[in-house]
Coordinates of C-alpha atoms and ligand atoms in Angstrom, one line a residue:
X699 CA -4.8 93.2 319.0
X700 CA -2.4 90.6 319.3
X701 CA 1.1 91.6 321.1
X702 CA 3.9 90.1 320.3
X703 CA 5.3 90.6 324.4
X704 CA 2.1 89.3 325.5
X705 CA 2.2 86.3 323.7
X706 CA 5.4 85.5 323.9
X707 CA 4.0 86.4 327.6
X708 CA 1.5 83.8 327.7
X709 CA 3.5 80.7 326.6
X710 CA 0.9 77.5 328.1
X711 CA 3.0 74.8 328.6
X712 CA 5.7 76.5 330.6
X713 CA 2.1 77.3 332.8
X714 CA 0.7 73.9 332.7
X715 CA 3.9 73.0 334.2
X716 CA 4.5 71.4 338.0
X717 CA 1.1 72.2 338.0
X718 CA -1.2 71.0 341.6
X719 CA -4.9 68.8 340.7
X720 CA -6.4 72.6 340.9
X721 CA -4.7 74.5 338.7
X722 CA -4.5 71.4 335.7
X723 CA -8.3 71.2 335.7
X724 CA -8.6 75.3 335.4
X725 CA -5.7 75.7 333.1
X726 CA -6.7 73.0 330.1
X727 CA -8.1 75.7 328.8
X728 CA -5.4 78.4 328.3
X729 CA -5.4 80.4 325.8
X730 CA -2.4 82.4 323.6
X731 CA -4.8 83.6 321.3
X732 CA -5.8 87.4 322.2
X733 CA -9.5 87.5 321.3
X734 CA -10.7 89.9 317.8
X735 CA -13.1 91.2 319.9
X736 CA -11.4 94.5 320.6
X737 CA -11.5 94.6 324.3
X738 CA -14.3 96.6 326.7
X739 CA -10.9 98.7 327.5
X740 CA -9.6 100.0 324.4
X741 CA -12.2 102.5 324.9
X742 CA -10.7 104.1 327.5
X743 CA -6.6 103.0 326.0
X744 CA -6.7 103.4 322.5
X745 CA -5.4 105.2 320.0
X746 CA -4.1 108.7 319.3
X747 CA -7.3 111.3 320.8
X748 CA -6.5 113.7 323.6
X749 CA -9.5 111.7 325.5
X750 CA -6.9 108.2 325.3
X751 CA -4.2 110.1 325.8
X752 CA -5.6 111.4 329.2
X753 CA -6.7 107.5 330.5
X754 CA -2.5 106.4 329.4
X755 CA -1.3 109.5 331.4
X756 CA -2.3 109.7 334.4
X757 CA -2.9 105.6 334.9
X758 CA 1.3 106.2 334.3
X759 CA 1.8 107.7 337.1
X760 CA 1.9 105.1 338.7
X761 CA 4.8 103.4 336.8
X762 CA 2.4 101.6 334.4
X763 CA 5.2 100.8 330.4
X764 CA 3.5 101.9 327.5
X765 CA 2.4 98.1 326.3
X766 CA 0.8 97.4 329.1
X767 CA -2.5 99.1 327.1
X768 CA -1.6 97.5 323.7
X769 CA -4.5 95.5 324.4
X770 CA -4.0 93.9 326.8
X771 CA -7.0 92.0 329.0
X772 CA -7.6 94.7 332.2
X773 CA -8.7 93.2 335.9
X774 CA -10.1 95.0 337.6
X775 CA -9.3 93.2 341.6
X776 CA -12.2 93.9 343.8
X777 CA -11.0 94.7 347.7
X778 CA -13.3 94.2 350.2
X779 CA -9.5 94.2 352.8
X780 CA -10.5 96.8 355.5
X781 CA -8.7 96.3 359.3
X782 CA -12.4 97.1 360.5
X783 CA -14.0 93.7 358.7
X784 CA -10.6 91.4 360.3
X785 CA -12.0 88.5 358.3
X786 CA -10.8 90.6 355.5
X787 CA -7.7 91.6 357.0
X788 CA -5.4 89.4 354.7
X789 CA -7.6 90.1 351.4
X790 CA -5.0 92.3 350.0
X791 CA -2.1 89.7 350.4
X792 CA -4.1 87.3 348.8
X793 CA -4.4 90.2 345.6
X794 CA -0.9 90.5 345.5
X795 CA -1.4 87.0 343.9
X796 CA -3.9 87.5 342.0
X797 CA -2.0 90.0 340.7
X798 CA 1.0 87.4 339.6
X799 CA -1.6 84.7 338.3
X800 CA -3.0 88.1 336.1
X801 CA 0.9 88.9 334.9
X802 CA 1.5 85.1 334.0
X803 CA -1.5 85.2 331.6
X804 CA -0.4 88.2 329.9
X805 CA -2.9 90.6 331.9
X806 CA -3.1 94.3 333.2
X807 CA -4.4 93.8 337.0
X808 CA -5.8 97.0 338.6
X809 CA -6.8 97.0 342.3
X810 CA -9.9 98.9 343.4
X811 CA -11.5 99.1 347.4
X812 CA -14.9 99.0 347.6
X813 CA -17.3 100.2 350.9
X814 CA -16.4 96.6 353.2
X815 CA -18.8 95.1 356.0
X816 CA -17.3 93.6 359.2
X817 CA -19.9 91.8 360.6
X818 CA -19.3 92.0 363.8
X819 CA -18.2 95.8 364.0
X820 CA -20.2 97.5 361.9
X821 CA -23.7 99.0 363.3
X822 CA -26.6 98.7 362.5
X823 CA -25.8 95.8 360.9
X824 CA -23.9 95.5 358.2
X825 CA -27.3 93.9 356.2
X826 CA -28.0 97.5 356.1
X827 CA -25.6 98.1 353.8
X828 CA -25.1 95.4 351.8
X829 CA -27.3 96.4 348.7
X830 CA -25.7 99.9 349.0
X831 CA -22.3 98.3 348.2
X832 CA -23.7 96.6 345.6
X833 CA -24.2 100.1 344.0
X834 CA -20.8 100.6 344.8
X835 CA -19.2 97.5 343.1
X836 CA -21.6 97.8 340.7
X837 CA -20.4 101.5 339.2
X838 CA -17.1 101.3 340.4
X839 CA -17.1 98.0 337.7
X840 CA -18.6 99.8 335.2
X841 CA -17.2 103.6 335.1
X842 CA -14.1 101.4 334.8
X843 CA -11.5 100.5 332.0
X844 CA -11.1 97.1 332.9
X845 CA -12.3 93.9 331.2
X846 CA -13.1 91.1 333.4
X847 CA -13.3 91.3 337.4
X848 CA -11.8 89.2 340.2
X849 CA -14.0 89.7 343.7
X850 CA -11.9 89.4 346.9
X851 CA -15.1 88.7 349.2
X852 CA -15.0 87.0 353.2
X853 CA -17.2 88.4 356.1
X854 CA -20.4 87.1 355.8
X855 CA -22.3 90.5 353.4
X856 CA -19.1 90.8 351.3
X857 CA -19.6 88.0 348.8
X858 CA -23.2 88.5 348.4
X859 CA -22.6 92.4 347.7
X860 CA -19.7 91.9 345.4
X861 CA -21.5 89.1 343.3
X862 CA -24.7 91.1 343.3
X863 CA -22.8 94.2 342.1
X864 CA -21.2 92.0 339.6
X865 CA -24.6 90.2 338.5
X866 CA -25.3 93.9 337.1
X867 CA -22.5 94.1 335.4
X868 CA -21.9 90.3 333.8
X869 CA -18.7 91.2 332.9
X870 CA -16.5 87.6 332.5
X871 CA -16.1 86.9 337.0
X872 CA -14.1 84.8 339.3
X873 CA -14.9 85.4 342.9
X874 CA -12.2 84.5 346.2
X875 CA -13.1 83.6 349.0
X876 CA -10.5 84.3 351.9
X877 CA -11.0 81.3 353.4
X878 CA -12.0 80.2 357.1
X879 CA -9.5 80.3 360.2
X880 CA -7.9 78.0 361.9
X881 CA -10.4 76.3 364.4
X882 CA -10.7 77.5 368.0
X883 CA -9.1 75.9 370.9
X884 CA -10.2 76.2 374.3
X885 CA -9.4 74.2 377.4
X886 CA -8.0 71.9 375.0
X887 CA -11.4 71.7 373.0
X888 CA -12.3 72.9 370.0
X889 CA -14.7 75.7 369.8
X890 CA -16.5 77.5 366.9
X891 CA -16.7 81.5 365.9
X892 CA -20.4 82.9 366.8
X893 CA -21.4 79.3 367.9
X894 CA -19.2 78.8 371.0
X895 CA -20.4 83.0 371.9
X896 CA -23.3 81.9 371.8
X897 CA -23.1 78.8 374.4
X898 CA -20.8 80.5 376.2
X899 CA -23.1 83.9 376.7
X900 CA -26.0 81.6 378.2
X901 CA -23.0 79.7 380.2
X902 CA -22.4 83.2 382.0
X903 CA -26.1 83.9 382.5
X904 CA -27.2 80.8 384.0
X905 CA -23.8 80.8 386.2
X906 CA -22.1 78.1 384.7
X907 CA -19.1 80.0 383.8
X908 CA -17.1 82.1 384.9
X909 CA -16.7 86.2 383.9
X910 CA -12.7 85.3 383.2
X911 CA -13.4 81.7 381.4
X912 CA -15.5 84.1 379.3
X913 CA -12.9 86.0 378.5
X914 CA -10.1 83.6 378.0
X915 CA -12.0 82.0 375.0
X916 CA -12.0 85.4 373.2
X917 CA -8.2 84.7 372.5
X918 CA -8.7 80.8 372.0
X919 CA -11.6 81.6 369.3
X920 CA -10.2 83.7 366.3
X921 CA -6.5 82.8 366.1
X922 CA -5.6 83.3 362.6
X923 CA -6.0 85.5 359.8
X924 CA -9.7 84.2 358.0
X925 CA -13.0 84.5 358.3
X926 CA -15.9 82.0 360.6
X927 CA -15.1 78.5 361.0
X928 CA -18.2 77.4 361.9
X929 CA -20.7 76.5 358.7
X930 CA -22.3 79.5 359.2
X931 CA -23.2 82.5 356.5
X932 CA -19.3 83.1 355.3
X933 CA -18.3 79.9 354.7
X934 CA -21.3 79.0 353.9
X935 CA -21.3 81.7 351.2
X936 CA -18.0 80.4 350.1
X937 CA -19.5 77.5 349.5
X938 CA -22.4 78.3 347.6
X939 CA -19.6 80.4 346.0
X940 CA -18.2 76.9 345.0
X941 CA -21.5 75.1 344.2
X942 CA -22.2 78.2 341.8
X943 CA -19.8 77.6 339.1
X944 CA -18.5 81.0 340.2
X945 CA -14.8 80.2 342.2
X946 CA -12.2 77.8 341.3
X947 CA -12.4 74.2 342.8
X948 CA -11.9 73.9 347.1
X949 CA -12.6 77.6 347.5
X950 CA -15.2 76.8 350.1
X951 CA -12.6 75.0 353.0
X952 CA -8.3 76.0 351.9
X953 CA -7.6 77.5 355.0
X954 CA -6.6 81.8 354.9
X955 CA -3.5 80.8 356.4
X956 CA -2.2 77.8 354.1
X957 CA -0.6 78.3 351.4
X958 CA -2.9 76.4 349.1
X959 CA -5.2 79.4 349.5
X960 CA -2.9 81.9 348.1
X961 CA -2.0 79.1 345.4
X962 CA -5.3 78.9 345.0
X963 CA -5.5 82.8 344.1
X964 CA -2.4 82.8 342.2
X965 CA -4.3 80.2 339.4
X966 CA -7.6 82.8 339.8
X967 CA -5.7 85.3 338.4
X968 CA -4.7 83.2 335.6
X969 CA -8.3 82.3 334.5
X970 CA -9.9 85.5 335.0
X971 CA -6.8 86.5 331.7
X972 CA -8.3 83.1 329.8
X973 CA -12.5 83.8 330.9
X974 CA -11.5 87.4 329.3
X975 CA -10.6 86.0 326.4
X976 CA -12.7 83.5 326.1
X977 CA -15.3 86.2 326.9
X978 CA -17.2 83.5 329.0
X979 CA -19.3 85.6 330.7
X980 CA -20.7 85.6 334.6
X981 CA -24.9 84.9 332.8
X982 CA -23.4 81.7 331.9
X983 CA -21.6 81.1 335.0
X984 CA -25.4 81.9 336.9
X985 CA -27.8 79.9 335.5
X986 CA -31.0 79.2 336.9
X987 CA -29.1 75.0 337.3
X988 CA -26.3 76.4 338.9
X989 CA -29.0 78.4 341.7
X990 CA -30.5 74.7 341.8
X991 CA -27.1 72.9 342.5
X992 CA -26.3 75.7 345.1
X993 CA -29.4 75.6 347.3
X994 CA -28.7 71.6 346.9
X995 CA -25.8 72.0 347.9
X996 CA -26.8 74.3 350.8
X997 CA -29.2 71.7 352.3
X998 CA -25.4 69.3 352.2
X999 CA -24.1 71.5 354.4
X1000 CA -26.4 72.2 356.7
X1001 CA -25.7 75.8 355.7
X1002 CA -27.3 79.3 356.8
X1003 CA -30.6 80.2 356.9
X1004 CA -29.0 83.3 354.8
X1005 CA -28.9 81.7 351.8
X1006 CA -31.2 82.5 350.4
X1007 CA -31.8 86.1 351.4
X1008 CA -28.3 86.5 349.4
X1009 CA -29.4 84.2 346.4
X1010 CA -32.7 85.4 345.7
X1011 CA -31.5 88.8 345.2
X1012 CA -28.3 87.1 343.6
X1013 CA -30.9 85.7 341.4
X1014 CA -32.5 88.9 340.7
X1015 CA -29.8 90.6 339.7
X1016 CA -28.7 88.3 337.2
X1017 CA -32.2 87.6 335.2
X1018 CA -32.7 84.1 337.2
X1019 CA -36.0 83.8 338.0
X1020 CA -36.2 81.7 341.2
X1021 CA -38.3 82.0 344.4
X1022 CA -38.9 81.1 348.4
X1023 CA -40.4 78.2 347.9
X1024 CA -38.3 76.9 345.6
X1025 CA -35.6 75.9 349.0
X1026 CA -37.7 74.0 350.2
X1027 CA -39.1 72.4 346.9
X1028 CA -35.0 71.4 345.9
X1029 CA -33.7 71.5 349.0
X1030 CA -36.1 70.5 352.5
X1031 CA -35.1 66.8 351.7
X1032 CA -31.1 67.3 350.6
X1033 CA -30.0 65.4 353.3
X1034 CA -26.8 67.1 355.7
X1035 CA -23.2 65.2 355.2
X1036 CA -21.5 67.2 356.4
X1037 CA -20.9 67.7 359.9
X1038 CA -19.7 71.2 361.3
X1039 CA -21.4 73.7 363.6
X1040 CA -23.4 74.9 364.1
X1041 CA -25.6 71.6 363.2
X1042 CA -23.2 69.4 364.1
X1043 CA -19.7 68.7 365.6
X1044 CA -16.6 69.6 363.0
X1045 CA -15.4 73.1 361.9
X1046 CA -13.9 74.3 358.3
X1047 CA -10.6 73.2 358.7
X1048 CA -11.7 69.9 359.0
X1049 CA -14.0 70.1 356.5
X1050 CA -10.8 71.1 353.6
X1051 CA -8.9 67.9 355.3
X1052 CA -11.8 65.6 354.8
X1053 CA -11.9 66.3 351.5
X1054 CA -14.0 69.9 350.7
X1055 CA -16.8 70.7 349.2
X1056 CA -15.5 68.8 346.0
X1057 CA -16.6 65.4 348.4
X1058 CA -20.2 66.7 349.5
X1059 CA -20.4 67.5 345.0
X1060 CA -19.7 64.6 343.4
X1061 CA -22.4 62.9 346.6
X1062 CA -25.0 64.6 345.9
X1063 CA -24.4 63.8 341.8
X1064 CA -24.0 60.3 342.3
X1065 CA -28.0 60.8 343.6
X1066 CA -28.2 62.6 340.4
X1067 CA -29.3 65.9 342.5
X1068 CA -26.7 68.3 340.7
X1069 CA -26.9 69.4 336.9
X1070 CA -23.9 67.8 336.3
X1071 CA -23.2 70.4 333.3
X1072 CA -23.2 73.8 334.9
X1073 CA -20.4 75.7 333.6
X1074 CA -17.6 76.8 336.1
X1075 CA -15.2 79.7 335.6
X1076 CA -12.6 77.5 335.3
X1077 CA -14.2 76.0 331.5
X1078 CA -14.9 72.3 333.0
X1079 CA -18.5 71.5 333.7
X1080 CA -18.9 71.7 338.3
X1081 CA -18.7 67.4 337.4
X1082 CA -15.7 67.2 335.5
X1083 CA -14.3 69.3 338.3
X1084 CA -16.0 67.1 341.2
X1085 CA -15.8 63.4 339.6
X1086 CA -12.6 61.5 341.5
X1087 CA -13.1 63.8 344.4
X1088 CA -12.3 61.8 347.5
X1089 CA -13.1 62.1 351.5
X1090 CA -11.0 61.4 353.2
X1091 CA -13.3 62.0 357.2
X1092 CA -16.3 60.0 356.4
X1093 CA -17.4 61.7 360.4
X1094 CA -16.4 64.6 359.0
X1095 CA -18.2 64.0 355.3
X1096 CA -20.9 61.4 356.1
X1097 CA -22.3 59.3 353.4
X1098 CA -25.3 59.6 352.1
X1099 CA -26.7 56.5 353.5
X1100 CA -25.5 57.3 357.5
X1101 CA -26.0 61.6 357.2
X1102 CA -26.2 64.4 360.4
X1103 CA -30.0 65.0 359.1
X1104 CA -31.6 63.3 356.9
X1105 CA -33.6 66.0 355.2
X1106 CA -31.5 69.1 356.6
X1107 CA -32.4 71.7 354.0
X1108 CA -34.1 74.8 354.3
X1109 CA -38.1 74.7 355.2
X1110 CA -40.5 76.9 354.3
X1111 CA -43.6 77.6 356.2
X1112 CA -46.4 79.3 355.7
X1113 CA -50.2 80.6 357.4
X1114 CA -52.2 83.6 358.9
X1115 CA -49.1 85.6 360.2
X1116 CA -46.6 85.2 357.4
X1117 CA -48.4 84.9 353.9
X1118 CA -45.3 85.4 352.2
X1119 CA -43.6 82.5 354.6
X1120 CA -40.6 82.1 356.8
X1121 CA -38.0 79.8 357.2
X1122 CA -36.5 77.2 359.9
X1123 CA -33.7 75.2 359.9
X1124 CA -34.7 71.7 360.8
X1125 CA -30.7 70.6 361.0
X1126 CA -30.1 73.3 363.7
X1127 CA -34.0 72.7 365.3
X1128 CA -34.7 70.5 368.3
X1129 CA -36.9 67.4 367.4
X1130 CA -38.8 67.8 370.2
X1131 CA -40.0 71.5 368.5
X1132 CA -41.1 70.6 365.3
X1133 CA -45.2 70.5 365.1
X1134 CA -45.7 72.5 368.6
X1135 CA -48.8 74.8 370.2
X1136 CA -47.6 77.2 372.4
X1137 CA -48.7 80.9 374.2
X1138 CA -47.2 83.7 372.4
X1139 CA -44.8 85.8 374.8
X1140 CA -44.5 88.8 372.6
X1141 CA -41.7 91.8 372.6
X1142 CA -42.2 95.0 369.3
X1143 CA -38.7 95.3 369.5
X1144 CA -36.0 94.1 370.1
X1145 CA -35.4 96.9 372.8
X1146 CA -38.0 95.7 374.8
X1147 CA -36.9 92.0 374.6
X1148 CA -33.5 93.2 375.9
X1149 CA -35.2 95.0 378.9
X1150 CA -37.5 92.2 379.6
X1151 CA -36.0 89.0 379.1
X1152 CA -34.1 88.9 382.5
X1153 CA -36.8 90.5 384.0
X1154 CA -38.0 86.7 387.3
X1155 CA -41.4 87.6 386.6
X1156 CA -41.3 87.6 382.7
X1157 CA -44.1 85.3 382.6
X1158 CA -42.8 83.2 380.8
X1159 CA -41.7 79.2 380.4
X1160 CA -39.9 77.0 377.9
X1161 CA -43.5 75.9 376.1
X1162 CA -44.2 79.7 375.1
X1163 CA -43.0 80.7 371.9
X1164 CA -41.2 83.7 372.2
X1165 CA -41.7 86.3 369.0
X1166 CA -39.8 89.6 368.2
X1167 CA -41.3 92.2 366.0
X1168 CA -40.1 94.8 364.3
X1169 CA -36.2 93.7 363.1
X1170 CA -37.3 93.5 359.3
X1171 CA -35.8 94.9 356.3
X1172 CA -37.8 97.8 357.5
X1173 CA -37.8 97.5 361.0
X1174 CA -34.7 97.6 362.6
X1175 CA -34.0 98.5 359.1
X1176 CA -31.4 96.1 357.9
X1177 CA -33.5 93.1 359.8
X1178 CA -30.3 92.6 361.7
X1179 CA -29.5 89.0 363.2
X1180 CA -31.2 89.2 366.7
X1181 CA -34.2 86.4 365.9
X1182 CA -31.9 83.6 367.9
X1183 CA -32.8 85.6 371.1
X1184 CA -31.6 83.9 373.8
X1185 CA -33.8 82.3 376.2
X1186 CA -34.6 83.7 379.8
X1187 CA -33.0 82.9 382.9
X1188 CA -35.4 81.4 385.2
X1189 CA -36.2 78.8 381.5
X1190 CA -31.8 78.3 380.9
X1191 CA -32.2 77.6 384.9
X1192 CA -33.9 74.5 384.3
X1193 CA -31.8 72.8 381.8
X1194 CA -33.2 74.4 379.1
X1195 CA -31.9 74.8 376.1
X1196 CA -34.4 75.3 373.3
X1197 CA -38.0 77.7 372.6
X1198 CA -39.5 78.4 370.0
X1199 CA -38.7 81.6 368.6
X1200 CA -40.8 83.5 365.9
X1201 CA -39.3 87.2 364.6
X1202 CA -39.4 89.0 360.9
X1203 CA -35.6 89.2 361.7
X1204 CA -32.8 87.2 360.3
X1205 CA -30.0 84.4 361.8
X1206 CA -26.3 84.6 362.8
X1207 CA -25.2 81.5 360.7
X1208 CA -23.8 80.2 363.0
X1209 CA -26.5 80.2 365.6
X1210 CA -28.8 77.3 366.1
X1211 CA -32.6 76.5 368.4
X1212 CA -35.5 76.2 367.0
X1213 CA -36.2 79.5 365.3
X1214 CA -38.8 80.8 362.6
X1215 CA -36.6 83.4 360.4
X1216 CA -37.9 85.8 358.0
X1217 CA -41.5 86.1 358.5
X1218 CA -42.7 88.0 355.5
X1219 CA -44.8 90.6 355.7
X1220 CA -42.5 92.3 358.7
X1221 CA -44.4 93.5 360.7
X1222 CA -43.2 96.8 360.0
X1223 CA -44.6 97.8 356.4
X1224 CA -48.2 96.3 357.9
X1225 CA -48.0 91.9 357.8
X1226 CA -50.5 90.3 359.5
X1227 CA -46.9 89.3 362.1
X1228 CA -47.4 93.1 363.2
X1229 CA -51.1 91.4 364.9
X1230 CA -49.7 88.9 367.6
X1231 CA -50.1 89.5 371.1
X1232 CA -49.3 88.5 374.4
X1233 CA -51.4 85.1 375.2
X1234 CA -52.4 84.3 371.5
X1235 CA -51.7 80.6 370.9
X1236 CA -49.8 79.1 368.3
X1237 CA -49.4 76.5 366.4
X1238 CA -46.3 74.9 364.5
X1239 CA -45.9 71.9 362.4
X1240 CA -43.3 72.1 360.4
X1241 CA -43.6 69.2 358.8
X1242 CA -47.0 70.2 357.2
X1243 CA -45.3 73.6 356.7
X1244 CA -47.6 75.5 358.3
X1245 CA -47.6 78.7 361.5
X1246 CA -51.0 79.5 362.2
X1247 CA -52.5 82.2 365.4
X1248 CA -55.4 80.7 366.5
X1249 CA -57.3 83.2 366.4
X1250 CA -60.6 84.4 365.1
X1251 CA -60.3 86.2 361.4
X1252 CA -62.5 89.1 363.2
X1253 CA -60.4 89.3 365.7
X1254 CA -57.8 89.9 363.3
X1255 CA -59.4 92.2 361.1
X1256 CA -60.6 94.6 364.6
X1257 CA -56.8 94.5 364.7
X1258 CA -55.5 95.4 361.2
X1259 CA -57.5 98.5 361.9
X1260 CA -55.9 99.0 364.8
X1261 CA -52.2 99.1 363.4
X1262 CA -50.2 102.1 363.1
X1263 CA -47.1 101.5 361.3
X1264 CA -44.4 102.7 363.5
X1265 CA -42.9 106.0 363.6
X1266 CA -39.3 106.8 361.5
X1267 CA -36.6 108.9 361.4
X1268 CA -34.7 107.3 359.3
X1269 CA -32.8 110.1 357.1
X1270 CA -30.2 109.9 354.3
X1271 CA -29.4 106.2 353.2
X1272 CA -31.2 104.9 356.2
X1273 CA -34.5 105.9 353.8
X1274 CA -33.6 105.3 350.4
X1275 CA -33.4 101.4 351.8
X1276 CA -36.2 102.5 354.3
X1277 CA -38.8 102.9 350.8
X1278 CA -37.0 100.2 348.5
X1279 CA -36.1 97.4 350.6
X1280 CA -38.2 94.2 349.2
X1281 CA -39.5 91.9 351.7
X1282 CA -37.1 88.8 353.0
X1283 CA -38.4 86.2 350.7
X1284 CA -37.2 88.6 347.6
X1285 CA -34.0 88.5 348.5
X1286 CA -34.6 92.1 350.5
X1287 CA -32.9 93.1 347.7
X1288 CA -33.5 97.7 346.6
X1289 CA -35.9 96.8 344.1
X1290 CA -34.8 99.2 341.7
X1291 CA -31.4 97.4 341.6
X1292 CA -33.4 94.2 340.3
X1293 CA -32.2 92.7 336.8
X1294 CA -29.1 93.3 335.1
X1295 CA -28.1 96.6 333.2
X1296 CA -25.0 95.7 331.8
X1297 CA -21.6 96.9 331.9
X1298 CA -21.7 99.7 328.7
X1299 CA -21.4 103.0 329.3
X1300 CA -23.3 105.6 326.9
X1301 CA -20.8 108.7 328.2
X1302 CA -17.6 110.3 328.5
X1303 CA -17.4 113.4 329.9
X1304 CA -13.4 113.1 328.8
Ligands
LIG43 FE1 -17.0 88.0 359.7 FE2 -18.2 85.9 360.7 S1 -17.8 87.8 361.7 S2 -17.9 85.3 359.6

């Protein structure tokens, strides 16, 4: 198994020379000896059988020398590059840097595509396809001759989809995020992805911004490669990658166009080869402790409401027991330290310059909110990676005793219309609405909302509670990000910027407001949320974690007896999805995909 040429190629002294702080951390375990264990890829490429001949000869049509089949680690680079996913449009350039690192460390890289999920272009909603992509990833890994895999992720759903698929296989795995765009700029101000869109579109609707100004802002908002640069879902999930230990330090925040993003990719290429040699599998990284760390980090960064749904799904795949209540018990009292939009003022570029996620992790560790021994992909524990991490700007990354918000995590509410729970992000909500009783204005579908919301005769004021149904996993289908419904113009014109909104939908991580989401069970699955009617009174008490529809029990029973499921005309993948998708409190994965099946393939037709 030991290849002299490759062993010569991996000269740890040379590789260690002149490394930056990041790669010095990740390379201390550099190992120049190949594993004694036969690599998985040798099941394809080893030996003199006709089968092995076939596997090798077709690979050779790409100009591959003989010695690439001699037992070197074969590294798959799973790429979500697509020009229809502009947030991931630069990932082929990132892949080239990964390949350099893999080759330097004595491995052989092969890049492969999977379906890409562009949040802004894909209809009806990228979330509908998260589970489909996870299957694409899982079977691509399982069916191909690779010993380890690098996941190239960026736009919102690409991160959980690839982690879910990889978790089902459990090979040595390392994720690299594409990095955020540079800060948006418009009329001398910093503007943030998504967050600016919601603000500006409401400004146009209430007449305080012209259409021309609105159009001008487009060019200044997205001005470089990379994903949304607010603390939306993409930045949150990039932070989760780093907090879980499945990415290298600083994965979360280095801007996509900063040369250090490419250096990180290069080093990740080296490191995945070492991980194969050391047989460090994803299940050794994604432990219960790692998920608990990630939940606390989500509170500290003011992370997206989409994080629970994705982490619950990833945990389900790898076999870690995690539930929605964990988000409240572990994360709700964590102060939000990171002052980024949509909760705060700054953007991801500022976050990186201020010290990035390592500074936040260090503060959490100092306060006893970190499992310090959690292993990360660079071979160090999480605490070894961050214990000396500096903070350069304590307005961007606040001190523990001067947070942006005291209790910053996700709060989980329960009650008679959400017996399995629903969530709210207090850091994005209005303090005066955290305890509120209001009259329900009900929209049965998103189409009904769009048809009625601008009607001057709509019976609504700022004290009402807007209710949107049938937008959950089965109802939409795919659980679209429509929960942060825009307010009616008649309310906006009064200068009111927030009202309570409740739905079984999700909302964009870049959105804000007092928005209660992910009601479970959803309306389309026959949950009691389906029974809310116009004019009902609803009580919300975030501190008490309750949400209550104030009608007699007998009336609820009467409505339940009359309820009919909405008609479905879905076919193909959509039908499969509706038949098998679990509710939001379980991560909205397909029921038959839960659990790690491992990577081995039992049959080979060749
Ligand atoms: Fe891709 Fe926001 S649209 S990350």
